Short mmCIF file of C-alpha atoms and ligand atoms in Angstrom, two decimals:
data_model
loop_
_atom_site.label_atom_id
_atom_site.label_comp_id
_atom_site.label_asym_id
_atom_site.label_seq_id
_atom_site.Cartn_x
_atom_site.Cartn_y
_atom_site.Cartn_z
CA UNK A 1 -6.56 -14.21 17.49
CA UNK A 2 -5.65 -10.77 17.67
CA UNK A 3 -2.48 -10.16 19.66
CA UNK A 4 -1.86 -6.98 22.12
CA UNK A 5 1.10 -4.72 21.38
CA UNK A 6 2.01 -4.65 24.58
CA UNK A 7 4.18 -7.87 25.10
CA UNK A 8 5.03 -7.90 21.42
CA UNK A 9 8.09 -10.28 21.89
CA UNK A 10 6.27 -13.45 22.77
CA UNK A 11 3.66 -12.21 20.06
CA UNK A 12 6.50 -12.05 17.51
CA UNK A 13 7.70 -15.22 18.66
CA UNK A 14 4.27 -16.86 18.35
CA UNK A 15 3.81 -15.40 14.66
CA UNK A 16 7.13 -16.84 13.27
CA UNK A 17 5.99 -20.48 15.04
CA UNK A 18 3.15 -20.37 12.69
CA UNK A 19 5.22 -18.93 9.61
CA UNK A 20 7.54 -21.39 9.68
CA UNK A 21 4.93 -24.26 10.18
CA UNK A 22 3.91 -22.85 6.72
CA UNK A 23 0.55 -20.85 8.08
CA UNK A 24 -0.52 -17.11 7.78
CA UNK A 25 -0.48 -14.07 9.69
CA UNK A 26 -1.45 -10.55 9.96
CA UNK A 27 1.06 -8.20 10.32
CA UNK A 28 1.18 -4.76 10.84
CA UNK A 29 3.77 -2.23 9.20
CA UNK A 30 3.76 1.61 9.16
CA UNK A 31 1.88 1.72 5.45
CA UNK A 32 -0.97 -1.05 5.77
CA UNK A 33 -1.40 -4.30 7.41
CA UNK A 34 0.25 -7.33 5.43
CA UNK A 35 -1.27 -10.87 5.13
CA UNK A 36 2.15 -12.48 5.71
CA UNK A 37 3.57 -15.64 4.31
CA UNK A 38 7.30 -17.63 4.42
CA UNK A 39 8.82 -15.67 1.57
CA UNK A 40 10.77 -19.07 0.29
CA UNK A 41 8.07 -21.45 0.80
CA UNK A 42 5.78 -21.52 -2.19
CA UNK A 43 3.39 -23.76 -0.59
CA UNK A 44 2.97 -20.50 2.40
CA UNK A 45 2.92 -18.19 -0.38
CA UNK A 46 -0.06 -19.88 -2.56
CA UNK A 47 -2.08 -19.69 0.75
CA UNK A 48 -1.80 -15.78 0.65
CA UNK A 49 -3.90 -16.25 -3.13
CA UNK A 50 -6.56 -18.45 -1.71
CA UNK A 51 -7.28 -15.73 1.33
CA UNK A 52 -6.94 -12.78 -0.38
CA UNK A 53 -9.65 -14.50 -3.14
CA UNK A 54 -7.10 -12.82 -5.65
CA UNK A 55 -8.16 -13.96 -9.56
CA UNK A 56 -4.58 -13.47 -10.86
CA UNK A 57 -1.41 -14.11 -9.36
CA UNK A 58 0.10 -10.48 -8.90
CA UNK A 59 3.43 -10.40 -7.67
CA UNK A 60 4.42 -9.49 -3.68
CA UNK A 61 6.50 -7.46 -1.81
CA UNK A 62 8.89 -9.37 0.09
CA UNK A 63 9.68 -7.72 3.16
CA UNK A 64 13.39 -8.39 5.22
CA UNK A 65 14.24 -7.88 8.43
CA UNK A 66 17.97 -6.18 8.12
CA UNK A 67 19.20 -4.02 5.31
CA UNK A 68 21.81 -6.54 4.92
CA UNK A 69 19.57 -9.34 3.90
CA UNK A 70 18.59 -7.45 0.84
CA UNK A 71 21.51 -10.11 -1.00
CA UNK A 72 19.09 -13.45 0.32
CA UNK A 73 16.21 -11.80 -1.92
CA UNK A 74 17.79 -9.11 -4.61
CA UNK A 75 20.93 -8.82 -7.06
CA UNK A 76 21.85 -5.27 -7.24
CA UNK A 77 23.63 -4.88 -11.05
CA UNK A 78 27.04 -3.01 -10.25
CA UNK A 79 25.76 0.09 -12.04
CA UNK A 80 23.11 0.47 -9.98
CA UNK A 81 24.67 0.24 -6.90
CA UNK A 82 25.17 3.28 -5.81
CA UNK A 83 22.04 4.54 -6.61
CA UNK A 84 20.60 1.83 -4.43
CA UNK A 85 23.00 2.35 -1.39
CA UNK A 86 21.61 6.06 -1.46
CA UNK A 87 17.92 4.78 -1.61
CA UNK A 88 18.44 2.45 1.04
CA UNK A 89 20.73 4.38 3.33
CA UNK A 90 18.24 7.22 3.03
CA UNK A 91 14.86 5.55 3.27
CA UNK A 92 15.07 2.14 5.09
CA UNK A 93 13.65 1.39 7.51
CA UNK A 94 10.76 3.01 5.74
CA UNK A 95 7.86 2.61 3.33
CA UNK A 96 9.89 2.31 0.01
CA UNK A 97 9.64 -0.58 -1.90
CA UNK A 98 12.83 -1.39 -4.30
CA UNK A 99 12.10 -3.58 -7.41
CA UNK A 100 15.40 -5.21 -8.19
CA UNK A 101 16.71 -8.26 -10.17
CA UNK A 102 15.46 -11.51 -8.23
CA UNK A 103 17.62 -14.23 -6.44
CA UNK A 104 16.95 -17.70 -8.25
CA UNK A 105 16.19 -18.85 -4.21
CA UNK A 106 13.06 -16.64 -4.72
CA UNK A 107 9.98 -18.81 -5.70
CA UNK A 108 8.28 -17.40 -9.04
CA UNK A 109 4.70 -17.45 -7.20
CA UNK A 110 6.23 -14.97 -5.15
CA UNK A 111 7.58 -12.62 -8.53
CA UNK A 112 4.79 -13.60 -10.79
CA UNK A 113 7.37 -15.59 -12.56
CA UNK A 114 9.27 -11.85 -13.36
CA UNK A 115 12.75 -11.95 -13.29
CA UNK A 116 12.52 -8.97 -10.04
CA UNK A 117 11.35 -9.03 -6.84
CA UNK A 118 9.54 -6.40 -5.03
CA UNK A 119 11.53 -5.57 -1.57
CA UNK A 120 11.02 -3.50 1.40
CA UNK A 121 12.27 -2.62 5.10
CA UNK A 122 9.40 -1.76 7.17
CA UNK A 123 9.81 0.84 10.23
CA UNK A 124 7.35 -1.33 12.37
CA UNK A 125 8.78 -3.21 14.81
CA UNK A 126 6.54 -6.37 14.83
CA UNK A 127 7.07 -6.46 10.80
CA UNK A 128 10.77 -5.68 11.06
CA UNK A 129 11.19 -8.48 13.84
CA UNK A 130 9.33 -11.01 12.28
CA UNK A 131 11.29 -9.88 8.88
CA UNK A 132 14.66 -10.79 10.66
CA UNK A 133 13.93 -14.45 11.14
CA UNK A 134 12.99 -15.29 7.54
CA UNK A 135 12.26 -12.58 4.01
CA UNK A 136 8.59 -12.49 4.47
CA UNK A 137 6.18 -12.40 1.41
CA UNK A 138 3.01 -9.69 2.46
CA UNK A 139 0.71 -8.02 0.09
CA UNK A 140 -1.59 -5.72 2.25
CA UNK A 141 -4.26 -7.52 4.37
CA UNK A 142 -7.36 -6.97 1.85
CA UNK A 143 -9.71 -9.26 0.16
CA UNK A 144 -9.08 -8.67 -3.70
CA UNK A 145 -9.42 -5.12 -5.02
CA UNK A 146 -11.03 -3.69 -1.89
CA UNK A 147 -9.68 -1.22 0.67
CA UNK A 148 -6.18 -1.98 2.26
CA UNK A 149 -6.61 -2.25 6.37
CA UNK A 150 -4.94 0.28 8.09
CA UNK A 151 -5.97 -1.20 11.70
CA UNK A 152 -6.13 -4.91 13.10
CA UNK A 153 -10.20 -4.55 13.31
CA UNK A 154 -9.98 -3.55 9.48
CA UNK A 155 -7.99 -7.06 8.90
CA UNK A 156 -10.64 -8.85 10.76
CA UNK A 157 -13.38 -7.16 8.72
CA UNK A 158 -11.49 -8.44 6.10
CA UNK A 159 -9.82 -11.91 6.98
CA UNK A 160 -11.54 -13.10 10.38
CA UNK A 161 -11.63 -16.94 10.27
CA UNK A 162 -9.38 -17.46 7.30
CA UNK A 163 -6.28 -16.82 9.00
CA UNK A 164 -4.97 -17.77 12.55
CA UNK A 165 -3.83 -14.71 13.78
CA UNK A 166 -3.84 -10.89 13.36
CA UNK A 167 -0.86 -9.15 15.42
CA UNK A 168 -2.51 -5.70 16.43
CA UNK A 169 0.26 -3.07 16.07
CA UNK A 170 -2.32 0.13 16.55
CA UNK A 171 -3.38 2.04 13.39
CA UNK A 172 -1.02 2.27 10.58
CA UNK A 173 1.52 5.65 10.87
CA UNK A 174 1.27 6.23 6.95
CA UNK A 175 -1.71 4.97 6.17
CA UNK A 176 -1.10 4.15 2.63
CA UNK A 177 0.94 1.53 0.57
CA UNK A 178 4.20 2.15 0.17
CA UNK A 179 6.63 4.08 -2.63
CA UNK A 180 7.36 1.27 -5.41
CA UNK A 181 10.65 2.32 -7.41
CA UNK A 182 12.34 0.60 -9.90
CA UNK A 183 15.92 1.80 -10.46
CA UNK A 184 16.95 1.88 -13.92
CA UNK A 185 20.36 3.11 -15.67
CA UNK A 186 20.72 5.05 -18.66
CA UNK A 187 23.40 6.54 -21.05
CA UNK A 188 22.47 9.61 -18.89
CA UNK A 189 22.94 7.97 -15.58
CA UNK A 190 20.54 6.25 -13.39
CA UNK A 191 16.59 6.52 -13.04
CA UNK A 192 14.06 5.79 -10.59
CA UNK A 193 10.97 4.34 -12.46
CA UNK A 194 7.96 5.59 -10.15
CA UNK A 195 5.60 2.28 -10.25
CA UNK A 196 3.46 3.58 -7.16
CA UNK A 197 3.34 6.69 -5.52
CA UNK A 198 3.71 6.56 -1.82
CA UNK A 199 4.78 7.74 1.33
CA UNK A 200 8.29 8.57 -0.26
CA UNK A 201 7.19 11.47 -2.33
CA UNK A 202 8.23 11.93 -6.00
CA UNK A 203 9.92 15.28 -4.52
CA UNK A 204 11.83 13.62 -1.90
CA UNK A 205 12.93 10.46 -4.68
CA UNK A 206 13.95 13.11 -7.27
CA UNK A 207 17.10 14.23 -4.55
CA UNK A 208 18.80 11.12 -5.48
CA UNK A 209 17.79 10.82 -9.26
CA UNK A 210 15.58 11.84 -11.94
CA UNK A 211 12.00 10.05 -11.29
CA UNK A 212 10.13 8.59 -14.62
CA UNK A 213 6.59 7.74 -15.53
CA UNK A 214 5.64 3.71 -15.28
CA UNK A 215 5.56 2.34 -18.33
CA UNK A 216 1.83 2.37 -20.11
CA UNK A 217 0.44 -1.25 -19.87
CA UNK A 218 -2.34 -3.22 -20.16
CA UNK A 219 -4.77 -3.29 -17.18
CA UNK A 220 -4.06 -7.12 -17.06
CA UNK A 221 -0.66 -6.79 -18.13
CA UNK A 222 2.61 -7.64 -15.03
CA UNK A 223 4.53 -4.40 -14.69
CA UNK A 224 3.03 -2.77 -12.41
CA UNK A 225 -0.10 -5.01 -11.84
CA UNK A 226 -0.88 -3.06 -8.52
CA UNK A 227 -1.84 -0.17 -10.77
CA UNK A 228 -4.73 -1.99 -12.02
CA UNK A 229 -8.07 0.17 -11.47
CA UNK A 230 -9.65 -2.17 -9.49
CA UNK A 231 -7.60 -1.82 -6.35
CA UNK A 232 -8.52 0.52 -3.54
CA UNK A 233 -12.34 0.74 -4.14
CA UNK A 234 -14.99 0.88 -1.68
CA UNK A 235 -18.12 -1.55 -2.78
CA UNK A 236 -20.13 2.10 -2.88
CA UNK A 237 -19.39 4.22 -5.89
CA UNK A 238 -17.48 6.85 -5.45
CA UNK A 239 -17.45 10.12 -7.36
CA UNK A 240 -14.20 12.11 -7.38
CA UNK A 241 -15.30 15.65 -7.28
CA UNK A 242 -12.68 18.63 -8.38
CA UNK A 243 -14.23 22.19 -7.76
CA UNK A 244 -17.57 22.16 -5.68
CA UNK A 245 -19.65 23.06 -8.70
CA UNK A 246 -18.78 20.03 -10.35
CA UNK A 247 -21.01 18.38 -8.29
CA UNK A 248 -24.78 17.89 -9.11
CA UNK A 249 -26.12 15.93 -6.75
CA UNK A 250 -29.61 13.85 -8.10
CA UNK A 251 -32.79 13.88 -6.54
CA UNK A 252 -33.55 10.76 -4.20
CA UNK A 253 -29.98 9.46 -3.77
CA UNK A 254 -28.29 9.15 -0.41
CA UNK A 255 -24.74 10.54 -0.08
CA UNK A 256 -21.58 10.39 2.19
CA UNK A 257 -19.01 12.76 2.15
CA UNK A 258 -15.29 11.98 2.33
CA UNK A 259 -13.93 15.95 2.76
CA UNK A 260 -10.35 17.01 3.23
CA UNK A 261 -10.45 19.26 5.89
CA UNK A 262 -14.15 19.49 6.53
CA UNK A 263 -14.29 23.38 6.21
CA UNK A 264 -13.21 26.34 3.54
CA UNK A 265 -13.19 27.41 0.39
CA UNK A 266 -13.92 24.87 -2.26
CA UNK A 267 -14.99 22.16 0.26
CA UNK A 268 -18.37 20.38 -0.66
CA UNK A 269 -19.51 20.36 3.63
CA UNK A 270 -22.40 22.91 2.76
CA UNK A 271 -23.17 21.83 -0.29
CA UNK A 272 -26.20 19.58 0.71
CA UNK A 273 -27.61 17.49 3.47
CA UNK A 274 -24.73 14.56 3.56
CA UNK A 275 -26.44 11.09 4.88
CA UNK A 276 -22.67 10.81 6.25
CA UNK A 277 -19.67 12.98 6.21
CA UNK A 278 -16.05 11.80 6.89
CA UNK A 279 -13.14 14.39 7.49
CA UNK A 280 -9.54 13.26 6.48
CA UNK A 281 -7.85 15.59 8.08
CA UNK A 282 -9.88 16.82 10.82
CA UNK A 283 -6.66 18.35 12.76
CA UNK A 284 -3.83 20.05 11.78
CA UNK A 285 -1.76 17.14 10.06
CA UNK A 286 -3.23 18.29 6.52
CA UNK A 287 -2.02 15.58 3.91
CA UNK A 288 -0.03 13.72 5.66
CA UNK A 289 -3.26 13.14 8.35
CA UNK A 290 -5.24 12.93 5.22
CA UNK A 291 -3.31 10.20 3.86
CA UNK A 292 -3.46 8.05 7.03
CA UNK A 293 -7.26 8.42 7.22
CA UNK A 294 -8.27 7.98 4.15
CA UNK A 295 -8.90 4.38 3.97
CA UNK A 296 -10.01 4.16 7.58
CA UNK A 297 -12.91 6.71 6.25
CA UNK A 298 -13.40 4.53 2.83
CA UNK A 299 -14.40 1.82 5.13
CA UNK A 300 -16.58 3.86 7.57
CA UNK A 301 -18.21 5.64 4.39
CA UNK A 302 -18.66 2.19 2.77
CA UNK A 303 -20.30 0.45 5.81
CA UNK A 304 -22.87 3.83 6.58
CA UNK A 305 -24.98 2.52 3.86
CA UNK A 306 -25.04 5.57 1.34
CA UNK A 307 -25.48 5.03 -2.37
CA UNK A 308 -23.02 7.34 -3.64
CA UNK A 309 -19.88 8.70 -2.08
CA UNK A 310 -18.82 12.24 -2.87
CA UNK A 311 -15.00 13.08 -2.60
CA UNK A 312 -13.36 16.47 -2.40
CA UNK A 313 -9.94 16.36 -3.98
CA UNK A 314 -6.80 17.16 -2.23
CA UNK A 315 -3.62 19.16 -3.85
CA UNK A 316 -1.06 17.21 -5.52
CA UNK A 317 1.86 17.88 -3.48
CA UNK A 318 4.09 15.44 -1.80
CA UNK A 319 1.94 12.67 -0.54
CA UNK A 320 -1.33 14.00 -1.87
CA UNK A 321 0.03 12.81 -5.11
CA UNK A 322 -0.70 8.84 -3.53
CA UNK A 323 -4.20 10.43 -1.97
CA UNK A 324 -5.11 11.40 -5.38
CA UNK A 325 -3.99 8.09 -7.04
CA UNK A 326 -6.34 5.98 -4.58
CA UNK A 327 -9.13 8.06 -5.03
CA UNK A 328 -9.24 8.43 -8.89
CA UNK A 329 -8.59 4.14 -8.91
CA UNK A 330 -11.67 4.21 -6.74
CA UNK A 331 -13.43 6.46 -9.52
CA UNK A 332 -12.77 4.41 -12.17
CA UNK A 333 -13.72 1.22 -10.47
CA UNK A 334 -17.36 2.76 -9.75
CA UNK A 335 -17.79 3.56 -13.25
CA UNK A 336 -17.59 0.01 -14.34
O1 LIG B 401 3.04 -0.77 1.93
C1 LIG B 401 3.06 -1.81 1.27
O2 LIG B 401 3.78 -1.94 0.26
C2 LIG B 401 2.16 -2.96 1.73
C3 LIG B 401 2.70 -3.48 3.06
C4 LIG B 401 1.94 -4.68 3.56
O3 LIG B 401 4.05 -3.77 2.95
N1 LIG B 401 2.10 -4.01 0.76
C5 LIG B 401 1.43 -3.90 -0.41
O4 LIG B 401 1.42 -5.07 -1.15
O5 LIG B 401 0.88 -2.89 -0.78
P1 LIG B 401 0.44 -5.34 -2.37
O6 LIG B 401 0.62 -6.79 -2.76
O7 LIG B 401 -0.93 -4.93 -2.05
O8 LIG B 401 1.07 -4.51 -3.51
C6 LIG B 401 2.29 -4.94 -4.04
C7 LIG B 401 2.60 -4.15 -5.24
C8 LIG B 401 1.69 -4.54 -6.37
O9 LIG B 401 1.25 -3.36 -6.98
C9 LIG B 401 2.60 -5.29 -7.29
O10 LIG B 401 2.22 -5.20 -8.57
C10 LIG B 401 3.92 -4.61 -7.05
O11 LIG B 401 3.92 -4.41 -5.68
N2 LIG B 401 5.05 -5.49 -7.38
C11 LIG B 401 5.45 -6.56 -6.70
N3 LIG B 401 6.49 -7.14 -7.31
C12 LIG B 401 6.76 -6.41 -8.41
C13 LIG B 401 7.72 -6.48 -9.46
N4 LIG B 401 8.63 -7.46 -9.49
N5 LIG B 401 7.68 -5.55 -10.42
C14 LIG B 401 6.76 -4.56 -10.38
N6 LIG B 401 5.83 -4.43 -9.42
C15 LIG B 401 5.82 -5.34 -8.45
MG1 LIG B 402 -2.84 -4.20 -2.04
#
């Protein structure tokens, strides 16, 4: 069922029936949508595996509902605590995600069987409501390593008939998953450990501390096992093009266009005749519109039946750092 917006109360109501009863929902938030589970009830949380066809059990982002309920899910280490309090007085509600020592109350299907847990405050309403009544376990709304929904029709191209409802909250205000940060201290003082770039750009984190590179890992390895290539990628390849003459397009082969503005200098619009062109930020927004488009045009490239699609690249400033990120995972993937 997808639920209007409009008389979200009963709506919320109706979604925590079901979570407590131990079922699934779709939930929107201002990043993605969120296939959302009982955060403490393992049995909820496997469900999310099965759905989401996931091959591995990565861990989730637990989601609460007041900043104060950060203690049912998280142990902040006293030397970290202040670091933390700025974080969170500064960006929650919001789309930063905190990883923190883990409660023992939080089941290890939830962590992966780590010894932290992901956590975040959404700004959405419906999330943040539904958030207050129990910590909510919600990876984004996606079959396995495809494109995160950033609308309730994208969760029912994804999830329709597997789940029993999809709340419809409009189209996501970010557009992208959020900042993951784990804060770390040192002899020098504390760091933020940038797991996934976000929202919450690496400029804004770096006013409350000095931002580090993830550690390198494995593809298959845990610490930050949403960096693995495979996430993000349309089913068409995608080529990740950086100054219009890189591009060399082959004889016979259909291609889309995903462009950044759709016009000037180094943009790929006139380069040939595109079998379908989407613009990421056709207004005035720039990255920020780019960023909350850019899956919505994924899908809409991915279902016009090209073979190939062509990306522009996008400067790597503030949030087109997170732009950039998705698109080069969605390289790599096609290359495989
Ligand atoms: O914006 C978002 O964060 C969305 C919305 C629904 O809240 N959620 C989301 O969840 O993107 P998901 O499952 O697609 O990504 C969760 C990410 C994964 O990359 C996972 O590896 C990382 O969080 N993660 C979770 N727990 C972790 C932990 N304890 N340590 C390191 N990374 C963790
Ligand atoms: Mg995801």
């Amino acid at each position: 069922m997808v639920a209007d917006f409009e008389d979200w109360r009963e709506v919320v109501a109706e979604a925590v029936a079901i979570l407590q009863d131990g079922g699934l929902v779709a939930l929107p938030t201002e990043t993605v949508y969120g296939l959302a589970a009982d955060a403490f009830n393992a049995e909820a949380v496997a469900k999310i595996f099965e759905v989401k066809e996931r091959p591995s059990f990565d861990p989730l982002i637990v989601h609460i509902g007041h900043k104060r309920d950060l203690e049912l899910v998280a142990e902040v280490p006293e030397e970290l605590e202040e670091v933390v309090d700025e974080l969170i007085a500064t960006y929650w509600p919001g789309p930063l995600t905190l990883v923190l020592p883990k409660k023992p109350s939080v089941p290890d299907l939830v962590t992966s069987g780590l010894d932290t847990v992901a956590v975040r405050l959404s700004s959405h309403e419906v999330m943040r409501a539904v958030a207050r009544e129990m910590p909510i376990a919600a990876p984004s709304a996606n079959r396995f390593g495809r494109i995160s929904p950033t609308s309730a029709d994208a969760v029912m191209a994804e999830l329709a008939g597997k789940i029993p409802m999809v709340v419809d909250g409009g189209a996501c205000r970010d557009g992208l998953e959020s900042t993951i940060v784990a804060p770390e201290m040192t002899e020098k003082g504390p760091v933020l450990r940038l797991l996934r770039p976000g929202p919450i750009s690496r400029e804004d984190l770096r006013k409350i501390a000095k931002v580090i590179k993830p550690r390198k890992t494995k593809a298959d390895h845990i610490e930050a096992p949403g960096q693995i290539e495979s996430h993000y990628a349309p089913e068409t390849p995608l080529i990740l093009v950086d100054k219009p003459e890189d591009f060399v397009p082959e004889e016979g082969v259909k291609y889309g266009l995903l462009s950044y503005r759709g016009e000037g200098n180094g943009s790929l619009m006139e380069a040939i005749e595109w079998a379908h062109v989407e613009i990421m930020s056709p207004g005035k927004g720039k990255l920020a519109e780019g960023a909350v488009r850019l899956f919505y045009c994924l899908r809409n490239l991915d279902a016009a039946g090209v073979d190939v699609i062509v990306s522009e690249s996008v400067s790597e400033t503030g949030i087109g750092v997170a732009i950039m990120d998705r698109l080069r995972r969605a390289a790599a993937t096609s290359k495989k």
